[in-house]
Coordinates of N, CA and C in Angstrom, one line a residue:
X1 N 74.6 95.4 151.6 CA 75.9 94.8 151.5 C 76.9 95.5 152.5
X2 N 77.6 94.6 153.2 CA 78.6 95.3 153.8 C 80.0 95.0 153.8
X3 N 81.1 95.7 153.9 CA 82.2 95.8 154.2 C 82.7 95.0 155.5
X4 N 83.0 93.7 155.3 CA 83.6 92.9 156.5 C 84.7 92.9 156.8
X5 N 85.8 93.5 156.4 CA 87.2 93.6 156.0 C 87.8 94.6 155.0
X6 N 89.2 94.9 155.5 CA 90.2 95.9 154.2 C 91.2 95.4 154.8
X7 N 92.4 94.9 153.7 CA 93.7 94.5 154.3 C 94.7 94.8 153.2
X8 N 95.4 95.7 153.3 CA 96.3 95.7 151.9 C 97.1 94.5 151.5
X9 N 96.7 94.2 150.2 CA 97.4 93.3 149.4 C 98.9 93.1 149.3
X10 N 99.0 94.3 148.0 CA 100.4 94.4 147.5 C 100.7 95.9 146.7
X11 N 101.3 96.7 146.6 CA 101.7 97.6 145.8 C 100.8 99.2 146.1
X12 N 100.4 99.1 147.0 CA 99.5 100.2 147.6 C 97.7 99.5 147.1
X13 N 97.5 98.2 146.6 CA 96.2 97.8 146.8 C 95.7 97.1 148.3
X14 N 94.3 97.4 147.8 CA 93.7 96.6 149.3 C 92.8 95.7 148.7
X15 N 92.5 94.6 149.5 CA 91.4 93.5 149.1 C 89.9 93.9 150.1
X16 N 89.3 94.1 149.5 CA 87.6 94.7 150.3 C 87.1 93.2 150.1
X17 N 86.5 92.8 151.7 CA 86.0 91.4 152.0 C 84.5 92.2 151.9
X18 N 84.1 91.5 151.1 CA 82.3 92.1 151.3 C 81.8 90.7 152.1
X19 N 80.4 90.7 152.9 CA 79.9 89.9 153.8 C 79.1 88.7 152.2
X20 N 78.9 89.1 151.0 CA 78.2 88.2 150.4 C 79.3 87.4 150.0
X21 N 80.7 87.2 150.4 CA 82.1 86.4 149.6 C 82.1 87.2 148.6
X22 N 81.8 88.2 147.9 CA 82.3 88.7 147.0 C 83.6 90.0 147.3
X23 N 84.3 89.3 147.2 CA 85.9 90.1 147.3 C 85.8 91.4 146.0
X24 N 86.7 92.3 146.6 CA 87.3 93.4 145.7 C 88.7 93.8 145.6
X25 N 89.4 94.1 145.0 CA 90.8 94.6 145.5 C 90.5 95.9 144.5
X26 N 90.8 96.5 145.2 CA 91.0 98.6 145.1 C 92.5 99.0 145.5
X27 N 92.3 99.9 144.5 CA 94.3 100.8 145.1 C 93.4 101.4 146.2
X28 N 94.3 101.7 146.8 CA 94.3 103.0 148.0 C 93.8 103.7 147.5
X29 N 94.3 104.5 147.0 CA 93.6 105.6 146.2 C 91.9 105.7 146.1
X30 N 91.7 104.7 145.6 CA 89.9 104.6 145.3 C 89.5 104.2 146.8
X31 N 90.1 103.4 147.6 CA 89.4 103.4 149.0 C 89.4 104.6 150.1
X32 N 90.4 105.6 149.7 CA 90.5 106.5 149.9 C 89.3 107.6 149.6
X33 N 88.7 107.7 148.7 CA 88.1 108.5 147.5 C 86.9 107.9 148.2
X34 N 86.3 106.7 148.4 CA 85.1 106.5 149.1 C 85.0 106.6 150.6
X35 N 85.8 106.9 151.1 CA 86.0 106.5 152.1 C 85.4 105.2 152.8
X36 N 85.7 104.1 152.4 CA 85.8 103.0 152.8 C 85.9 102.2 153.9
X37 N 85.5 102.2 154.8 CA 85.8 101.2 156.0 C 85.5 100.1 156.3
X38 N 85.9 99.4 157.1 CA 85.4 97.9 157.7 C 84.2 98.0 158.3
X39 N 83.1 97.3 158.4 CA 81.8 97.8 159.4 C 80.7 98.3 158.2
X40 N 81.4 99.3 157.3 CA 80.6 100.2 156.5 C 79.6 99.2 155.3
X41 N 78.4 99.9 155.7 CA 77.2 99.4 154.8 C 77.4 100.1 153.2
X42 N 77.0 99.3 152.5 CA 77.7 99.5 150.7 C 76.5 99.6 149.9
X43 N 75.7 100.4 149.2 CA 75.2 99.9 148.0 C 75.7 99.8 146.8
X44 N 74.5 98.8 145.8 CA 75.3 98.5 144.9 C 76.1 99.5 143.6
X45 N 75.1 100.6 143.7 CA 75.2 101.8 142.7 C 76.7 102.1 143.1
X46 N 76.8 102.7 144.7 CA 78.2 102.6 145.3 C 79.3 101.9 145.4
X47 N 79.2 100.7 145.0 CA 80.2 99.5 144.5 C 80.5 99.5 143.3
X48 N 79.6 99.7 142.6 CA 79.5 100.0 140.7 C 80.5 101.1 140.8
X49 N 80.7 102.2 141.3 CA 81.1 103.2 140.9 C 82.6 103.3 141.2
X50 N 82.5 102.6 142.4 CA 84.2 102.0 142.7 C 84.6 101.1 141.5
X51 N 83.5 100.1 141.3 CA 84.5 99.5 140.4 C 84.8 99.8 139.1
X52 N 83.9 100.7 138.1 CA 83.9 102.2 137.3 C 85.8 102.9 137.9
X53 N 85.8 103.8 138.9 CA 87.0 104.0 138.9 C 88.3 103.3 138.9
X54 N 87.9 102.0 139.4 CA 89.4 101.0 139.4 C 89.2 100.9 137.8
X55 N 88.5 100.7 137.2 CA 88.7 100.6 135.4 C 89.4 102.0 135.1
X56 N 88.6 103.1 135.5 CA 89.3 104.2 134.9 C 90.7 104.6 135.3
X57 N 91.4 103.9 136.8 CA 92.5 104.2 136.9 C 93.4 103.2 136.2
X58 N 92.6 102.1 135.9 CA 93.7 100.8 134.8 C 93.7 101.5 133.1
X59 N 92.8 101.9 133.3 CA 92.7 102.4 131.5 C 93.7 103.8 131.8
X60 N 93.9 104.5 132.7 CA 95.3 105.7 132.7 C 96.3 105.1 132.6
X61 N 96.7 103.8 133.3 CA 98.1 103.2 133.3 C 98.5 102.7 132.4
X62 N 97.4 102.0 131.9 CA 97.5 101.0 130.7 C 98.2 102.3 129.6
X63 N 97.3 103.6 129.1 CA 97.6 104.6 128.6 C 98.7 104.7 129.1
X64 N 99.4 104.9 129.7 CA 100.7 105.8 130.6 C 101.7 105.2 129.9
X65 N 101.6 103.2 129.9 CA 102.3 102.0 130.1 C 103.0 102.5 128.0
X66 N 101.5 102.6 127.4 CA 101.7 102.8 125.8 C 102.4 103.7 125.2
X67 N 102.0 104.9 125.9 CA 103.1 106.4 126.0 C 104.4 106.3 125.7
X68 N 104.7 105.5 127.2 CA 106.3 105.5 127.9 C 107.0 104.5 126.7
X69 N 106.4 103.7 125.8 CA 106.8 102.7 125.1 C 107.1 103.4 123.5
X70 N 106.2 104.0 123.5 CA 106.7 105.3 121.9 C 105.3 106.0 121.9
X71 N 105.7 107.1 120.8 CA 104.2 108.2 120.2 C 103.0 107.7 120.2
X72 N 101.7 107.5 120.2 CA 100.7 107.4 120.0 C 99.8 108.4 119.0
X73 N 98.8 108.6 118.3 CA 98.1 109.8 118.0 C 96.7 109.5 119.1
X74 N 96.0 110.2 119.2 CA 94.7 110.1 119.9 C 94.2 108.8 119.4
X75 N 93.5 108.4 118.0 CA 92.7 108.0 117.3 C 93.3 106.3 117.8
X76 N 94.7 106.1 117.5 CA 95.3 104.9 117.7 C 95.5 104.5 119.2
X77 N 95.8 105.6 120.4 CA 96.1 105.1 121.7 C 94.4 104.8 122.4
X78 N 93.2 105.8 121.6 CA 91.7 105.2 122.0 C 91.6 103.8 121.7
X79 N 92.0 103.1 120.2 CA 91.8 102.1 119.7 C 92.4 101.0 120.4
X80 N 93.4 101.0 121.0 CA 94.3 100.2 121.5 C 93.9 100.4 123.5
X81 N 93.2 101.4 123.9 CA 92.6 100.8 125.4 C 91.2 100.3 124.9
X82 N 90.5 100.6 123.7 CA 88.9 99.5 123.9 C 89.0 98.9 123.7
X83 N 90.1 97.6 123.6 CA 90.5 96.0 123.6 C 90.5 95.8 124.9
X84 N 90.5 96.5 125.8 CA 90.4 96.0 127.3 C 89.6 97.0 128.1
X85 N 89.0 98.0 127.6 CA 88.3 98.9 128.5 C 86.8 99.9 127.8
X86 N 86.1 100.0 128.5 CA 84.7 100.3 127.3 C 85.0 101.3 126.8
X87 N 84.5 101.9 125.9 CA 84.6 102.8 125.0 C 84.7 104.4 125.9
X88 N 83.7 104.3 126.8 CA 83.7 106.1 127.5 C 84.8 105.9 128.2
X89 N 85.6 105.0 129.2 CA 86.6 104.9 129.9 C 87.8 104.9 129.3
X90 N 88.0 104.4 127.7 CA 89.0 104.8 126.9 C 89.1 106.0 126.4
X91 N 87.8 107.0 126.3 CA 87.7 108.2 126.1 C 88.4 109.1 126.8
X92 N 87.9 108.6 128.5 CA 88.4 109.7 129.7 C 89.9 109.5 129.3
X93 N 90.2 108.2 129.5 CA 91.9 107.9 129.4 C 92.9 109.0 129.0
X94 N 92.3 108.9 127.3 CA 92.9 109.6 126.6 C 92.7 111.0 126.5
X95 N 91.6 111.5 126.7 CA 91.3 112.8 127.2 C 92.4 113.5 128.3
X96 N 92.5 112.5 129.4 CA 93.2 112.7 130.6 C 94.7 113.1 130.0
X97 N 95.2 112.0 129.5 CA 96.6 112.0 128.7 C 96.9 113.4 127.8
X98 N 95.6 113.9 127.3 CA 95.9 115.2 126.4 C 95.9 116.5 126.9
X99 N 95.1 116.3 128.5 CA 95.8 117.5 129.1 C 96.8 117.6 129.5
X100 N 97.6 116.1 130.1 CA 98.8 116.5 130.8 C 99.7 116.7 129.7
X101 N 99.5 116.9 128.7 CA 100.6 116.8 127.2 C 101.3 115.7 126.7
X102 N 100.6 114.7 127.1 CA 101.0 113.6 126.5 C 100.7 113.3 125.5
X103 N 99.7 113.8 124.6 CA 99.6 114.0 123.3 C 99.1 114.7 122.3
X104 N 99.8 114.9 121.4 CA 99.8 115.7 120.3 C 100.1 115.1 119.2
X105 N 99.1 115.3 118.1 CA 98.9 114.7 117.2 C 99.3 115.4 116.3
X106 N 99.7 116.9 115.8 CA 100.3 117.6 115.0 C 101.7 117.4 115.2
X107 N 102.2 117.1 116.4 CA 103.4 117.5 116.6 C 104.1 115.9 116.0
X108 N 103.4 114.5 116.4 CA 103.3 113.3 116.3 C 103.2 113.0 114.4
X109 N 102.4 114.1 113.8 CA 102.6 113.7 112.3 C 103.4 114.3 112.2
X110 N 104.0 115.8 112.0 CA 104.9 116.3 112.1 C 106.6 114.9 112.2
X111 N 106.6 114.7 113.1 CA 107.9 113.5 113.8 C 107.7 112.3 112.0
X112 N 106.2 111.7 112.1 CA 106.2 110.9 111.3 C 106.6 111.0 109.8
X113 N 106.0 112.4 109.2 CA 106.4 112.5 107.7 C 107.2 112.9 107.7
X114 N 108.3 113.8 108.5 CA 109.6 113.3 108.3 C 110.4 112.3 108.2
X115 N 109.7 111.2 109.2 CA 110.4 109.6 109.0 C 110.8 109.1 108.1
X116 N 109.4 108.5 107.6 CA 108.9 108.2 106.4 C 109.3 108.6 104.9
X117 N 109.4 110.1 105.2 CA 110.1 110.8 103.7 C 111.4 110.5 103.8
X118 N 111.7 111.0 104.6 CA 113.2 111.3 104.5 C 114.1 110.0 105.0
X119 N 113.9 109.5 105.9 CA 114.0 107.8 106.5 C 114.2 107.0 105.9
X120 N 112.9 107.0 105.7 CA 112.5 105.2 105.1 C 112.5 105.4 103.2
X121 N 112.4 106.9 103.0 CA 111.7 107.0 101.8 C 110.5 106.3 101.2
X122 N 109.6 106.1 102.1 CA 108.4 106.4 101.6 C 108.0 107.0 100.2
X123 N 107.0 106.7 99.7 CA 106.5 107.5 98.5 C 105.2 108.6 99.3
X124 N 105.0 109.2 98.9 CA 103.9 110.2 99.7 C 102.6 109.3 99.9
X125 N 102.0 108.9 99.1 CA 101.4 107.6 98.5 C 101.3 107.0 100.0
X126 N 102.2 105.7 100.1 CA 102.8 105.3 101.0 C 102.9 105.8 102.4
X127 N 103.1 106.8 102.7 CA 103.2 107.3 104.4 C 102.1 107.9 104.6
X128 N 101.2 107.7 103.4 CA 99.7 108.8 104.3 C 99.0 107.1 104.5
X129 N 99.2 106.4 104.1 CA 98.4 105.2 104.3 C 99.2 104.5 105.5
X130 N 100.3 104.9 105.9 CA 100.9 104.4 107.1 C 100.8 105.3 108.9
X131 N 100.4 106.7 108.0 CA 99.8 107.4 108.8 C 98.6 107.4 109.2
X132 N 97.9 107.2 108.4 CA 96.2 106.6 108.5 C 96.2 105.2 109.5
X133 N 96.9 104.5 109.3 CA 97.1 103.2 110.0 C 97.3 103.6 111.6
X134 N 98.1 104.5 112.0 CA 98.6 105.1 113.3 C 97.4 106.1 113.8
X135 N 96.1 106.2 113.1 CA 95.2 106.7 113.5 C 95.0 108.2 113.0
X136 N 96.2 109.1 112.5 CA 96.2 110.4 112.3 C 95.2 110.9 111.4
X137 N 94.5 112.0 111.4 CA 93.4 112.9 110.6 C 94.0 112.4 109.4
X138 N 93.2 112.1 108.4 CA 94.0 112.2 107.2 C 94.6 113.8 106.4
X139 N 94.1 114.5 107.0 CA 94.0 115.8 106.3 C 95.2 116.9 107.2
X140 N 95.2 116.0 108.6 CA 96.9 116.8 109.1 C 98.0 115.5 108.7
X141 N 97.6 114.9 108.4 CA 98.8 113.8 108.2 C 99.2 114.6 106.1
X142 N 98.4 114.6 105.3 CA 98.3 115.2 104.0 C 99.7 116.5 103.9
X143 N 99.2 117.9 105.3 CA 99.6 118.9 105.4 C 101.1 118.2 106.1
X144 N 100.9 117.9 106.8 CA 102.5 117.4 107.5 C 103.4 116.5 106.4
X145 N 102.9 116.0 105.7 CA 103.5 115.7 104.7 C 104.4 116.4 103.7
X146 N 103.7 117.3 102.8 CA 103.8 118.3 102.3 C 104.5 119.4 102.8
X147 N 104.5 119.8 103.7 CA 105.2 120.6 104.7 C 107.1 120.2 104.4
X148 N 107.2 118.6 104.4 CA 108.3 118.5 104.4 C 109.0 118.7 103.1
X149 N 108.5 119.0 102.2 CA 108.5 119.1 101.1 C 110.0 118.0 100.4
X150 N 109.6 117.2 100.4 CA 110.5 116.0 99.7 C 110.7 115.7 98.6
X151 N 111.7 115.6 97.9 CA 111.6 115.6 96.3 C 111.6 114.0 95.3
X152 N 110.1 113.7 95.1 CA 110.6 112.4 95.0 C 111.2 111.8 94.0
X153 N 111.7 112.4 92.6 CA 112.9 112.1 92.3 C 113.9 111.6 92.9
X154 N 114.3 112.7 93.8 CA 115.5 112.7 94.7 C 115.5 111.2 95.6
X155 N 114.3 111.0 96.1 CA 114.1 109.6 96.7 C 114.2 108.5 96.3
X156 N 113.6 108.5 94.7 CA 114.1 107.7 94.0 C 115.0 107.4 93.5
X157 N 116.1 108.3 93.9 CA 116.9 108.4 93.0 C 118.3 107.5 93.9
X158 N 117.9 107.2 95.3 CA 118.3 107.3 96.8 C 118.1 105.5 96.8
X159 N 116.9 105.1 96.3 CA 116.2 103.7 97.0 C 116.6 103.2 95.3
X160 N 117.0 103.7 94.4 CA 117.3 103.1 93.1 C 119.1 103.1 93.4
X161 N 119.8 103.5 94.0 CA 120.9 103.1 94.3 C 121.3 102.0 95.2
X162 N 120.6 102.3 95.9 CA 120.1 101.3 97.4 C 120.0 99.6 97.0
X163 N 119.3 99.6 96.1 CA 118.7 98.4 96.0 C 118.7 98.0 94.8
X164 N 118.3 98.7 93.5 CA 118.5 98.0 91.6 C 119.6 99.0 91.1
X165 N 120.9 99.3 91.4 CA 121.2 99.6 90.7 C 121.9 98.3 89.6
X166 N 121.9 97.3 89.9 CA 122.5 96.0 89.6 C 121.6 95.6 88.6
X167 N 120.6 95.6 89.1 CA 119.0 95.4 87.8 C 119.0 96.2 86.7
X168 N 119.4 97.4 87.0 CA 119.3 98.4 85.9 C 120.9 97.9 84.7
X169 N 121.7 97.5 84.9 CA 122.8 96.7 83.9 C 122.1 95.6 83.4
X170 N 120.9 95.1 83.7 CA 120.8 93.9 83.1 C 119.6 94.3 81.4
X171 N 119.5 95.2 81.4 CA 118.8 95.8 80.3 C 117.9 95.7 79.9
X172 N 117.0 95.7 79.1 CA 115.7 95.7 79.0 C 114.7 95.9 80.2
X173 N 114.9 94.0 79.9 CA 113.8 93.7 80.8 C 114.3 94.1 82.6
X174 N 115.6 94.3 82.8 CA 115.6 94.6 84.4 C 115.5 95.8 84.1
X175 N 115.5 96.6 83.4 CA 114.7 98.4 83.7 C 113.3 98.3 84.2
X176 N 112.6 97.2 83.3 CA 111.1 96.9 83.5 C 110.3 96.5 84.9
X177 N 111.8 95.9 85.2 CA 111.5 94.8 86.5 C 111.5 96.1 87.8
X178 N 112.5 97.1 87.3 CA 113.1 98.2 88.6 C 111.8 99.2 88.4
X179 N 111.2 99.9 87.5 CA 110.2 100.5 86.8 C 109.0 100.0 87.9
X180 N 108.6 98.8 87.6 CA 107.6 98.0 88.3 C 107.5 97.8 89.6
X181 N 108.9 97.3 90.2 CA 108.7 97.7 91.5 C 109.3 99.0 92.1
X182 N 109.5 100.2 91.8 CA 109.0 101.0 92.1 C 107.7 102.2 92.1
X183 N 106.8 101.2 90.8 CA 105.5 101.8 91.3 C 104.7 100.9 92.1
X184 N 105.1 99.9 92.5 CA 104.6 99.0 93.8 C 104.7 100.2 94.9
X185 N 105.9 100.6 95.5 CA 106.0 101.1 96.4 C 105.0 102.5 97.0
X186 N 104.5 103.3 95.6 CA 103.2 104.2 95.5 C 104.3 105.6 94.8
X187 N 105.4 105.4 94.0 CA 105.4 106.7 93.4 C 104.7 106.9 92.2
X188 N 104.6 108.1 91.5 CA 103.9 108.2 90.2 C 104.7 108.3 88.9
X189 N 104.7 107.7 87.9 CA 105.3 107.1 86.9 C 106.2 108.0 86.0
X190 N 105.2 109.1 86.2 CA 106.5 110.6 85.8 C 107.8 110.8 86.6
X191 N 107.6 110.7 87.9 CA 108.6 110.4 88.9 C 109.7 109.2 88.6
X192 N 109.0 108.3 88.3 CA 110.2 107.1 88.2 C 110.6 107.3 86.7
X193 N 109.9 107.5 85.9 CA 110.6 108.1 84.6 C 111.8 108.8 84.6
X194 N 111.5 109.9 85.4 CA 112.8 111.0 85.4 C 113.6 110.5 86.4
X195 N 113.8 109.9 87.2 CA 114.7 109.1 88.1 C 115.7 108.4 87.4
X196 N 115.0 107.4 87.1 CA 115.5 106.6 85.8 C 116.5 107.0 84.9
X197 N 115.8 108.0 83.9 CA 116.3 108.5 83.5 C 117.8 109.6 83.6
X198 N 117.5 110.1 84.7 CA 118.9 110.8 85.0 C 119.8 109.8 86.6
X199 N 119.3 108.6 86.4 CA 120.6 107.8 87.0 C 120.8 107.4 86.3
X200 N 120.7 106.9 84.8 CA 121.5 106.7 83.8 C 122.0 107.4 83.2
X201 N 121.9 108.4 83.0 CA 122.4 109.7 82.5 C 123.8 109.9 83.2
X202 N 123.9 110.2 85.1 CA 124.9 109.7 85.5 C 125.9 109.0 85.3
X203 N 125.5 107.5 84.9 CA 126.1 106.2 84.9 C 126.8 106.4 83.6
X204 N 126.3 107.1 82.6 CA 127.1 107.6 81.3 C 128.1 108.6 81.4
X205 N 127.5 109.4 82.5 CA 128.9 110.3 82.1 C 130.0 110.2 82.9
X206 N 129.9 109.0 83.6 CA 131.1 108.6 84.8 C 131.5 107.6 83.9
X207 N 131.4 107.2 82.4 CA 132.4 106.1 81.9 C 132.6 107.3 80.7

C-alpha cells in the first residue's frame, strides 16, 4: 500500500490519500510520529497502528473534554470513554490522565461526602449509593463518609424544617406521612424518632 498524498485538512489534521482510495485523516502529531510521506510504501500492521494511535489520542481528548466539564473518579471516567473507545484504549486514557493529576479518587470522594452530607443532606444510606453510582470504591467512599462525621439527627432535623414542618401540625396521620417519607430517603428509624421528637419538643417550648 502506498502513500499517494498528505495535505492538511483543518486544525493541525492531515488527510493521507492511500493509492487503494482508502483515505485517512491523522493530526500532525501521529504523521509526525511515523514519519509519513507522500511516495512512502505502508503496511498494513503499520496503518493499524496509526490508526490505534489516532483512537488513543481521541480517547485523551474526549477524557480531557470530561475533566474540564467536572470531577470524575477513575471507575466512572473508564465507563464513559468505552461507549466510544475499546476497553485497553480507555484504560491508557485514563491511566494517562492519573499521571498528570487529573485524577484522584480520595480527594473526589472526599469533595463528594461532604456534598451530599452536608449539602444536599443525604442520609449516609443515600450518598454511598450515589457514590457507588459515580464509580467510587465502595470502601473509600464508606471512609470519606464517615470522616465527615455528620449528625443525622441534626440533618433531619434541617430537611424536616425544610419541607414537613406544615405536615407535622396536621397530626396523627401527617406525623406518619413525614415519618415515612423520611425513611424513604435511607435514614434509620431511631434517627427520625429522635428528630421528631425534639422538633416538637422545640415547637412546645416556643408557645
Amino acid at each position: 500500500m502506498k502513500i499517494q498524498d498528505i495535505r492538511e485538512k483543518d486544525k493541525g489534521f492531515y488527510l493521507i490519500a492511500l493509492d487503494e482510495g482508502k483515505d485517512l485523516i491523522l493530526h500532525g502529531e501521529i504523521v509526525a510520529r511515523h514519519h509519513l510521506k507522500p511516495g512512502q510504501e505502508i503496511d498494513p500492521q503499520e496503518l493499524e497502528r496509526c490508526k490505534n494511535d489516532a483512537l488513543r489520542r481521541k480517547a485523551r481528548e474526549r477524557a480531557y473534554y470530561l475533566l474540564e466539564y467536572r470531577d470524575h473518579s477513575e471507575g466512572e471516567l473508564y465507563q464513559k470513554l468505552c461507549r466510544h473507545y475499546p476497553g485497553p484504549i480507555a484504560a491508557e486514557a485514563v491511566a494517562k490522565c492519573k499521571e498528570y493529576g487529573l485524577l484522584d479518587d480520595a480527594a473526589y470522594a472526599k469533595k463528594l461526602a461532604e456534598y451530599y452530607l452536608n449539602r444536599k443532606l443525604f442520609s449516609f444510606r443515600r450518598a454511598l449509593m450515589e457514590m457507588g453510582k459515580k464509580g467510587l470504591d465502595r470502601q473509600l467512599a464508606k471512609e470519606s463518609l464517615k470522616a465527615v462525621q455528620a449528625d443525622p439527627v441534626e440533618q433531619l432535623e434541617k430537611i424536616i424544617q425544610k419541607r414537613y414542618a406544615k405536615k407535622l401540625g396536621q397530626g396523627k396521620e401527617g406525623r406518619q406521612k413525614v415519618f415515612a417519607a423520611l425513611a424513604r430517603l435511607g435514614f434509620d428509624y431511631e434517627d427520625i424518632k429522635t428528630a421528631l421528637s425534639e422538633y416538637n419538643w422545640e415547637e412546645n417550648e416556643d408557645e
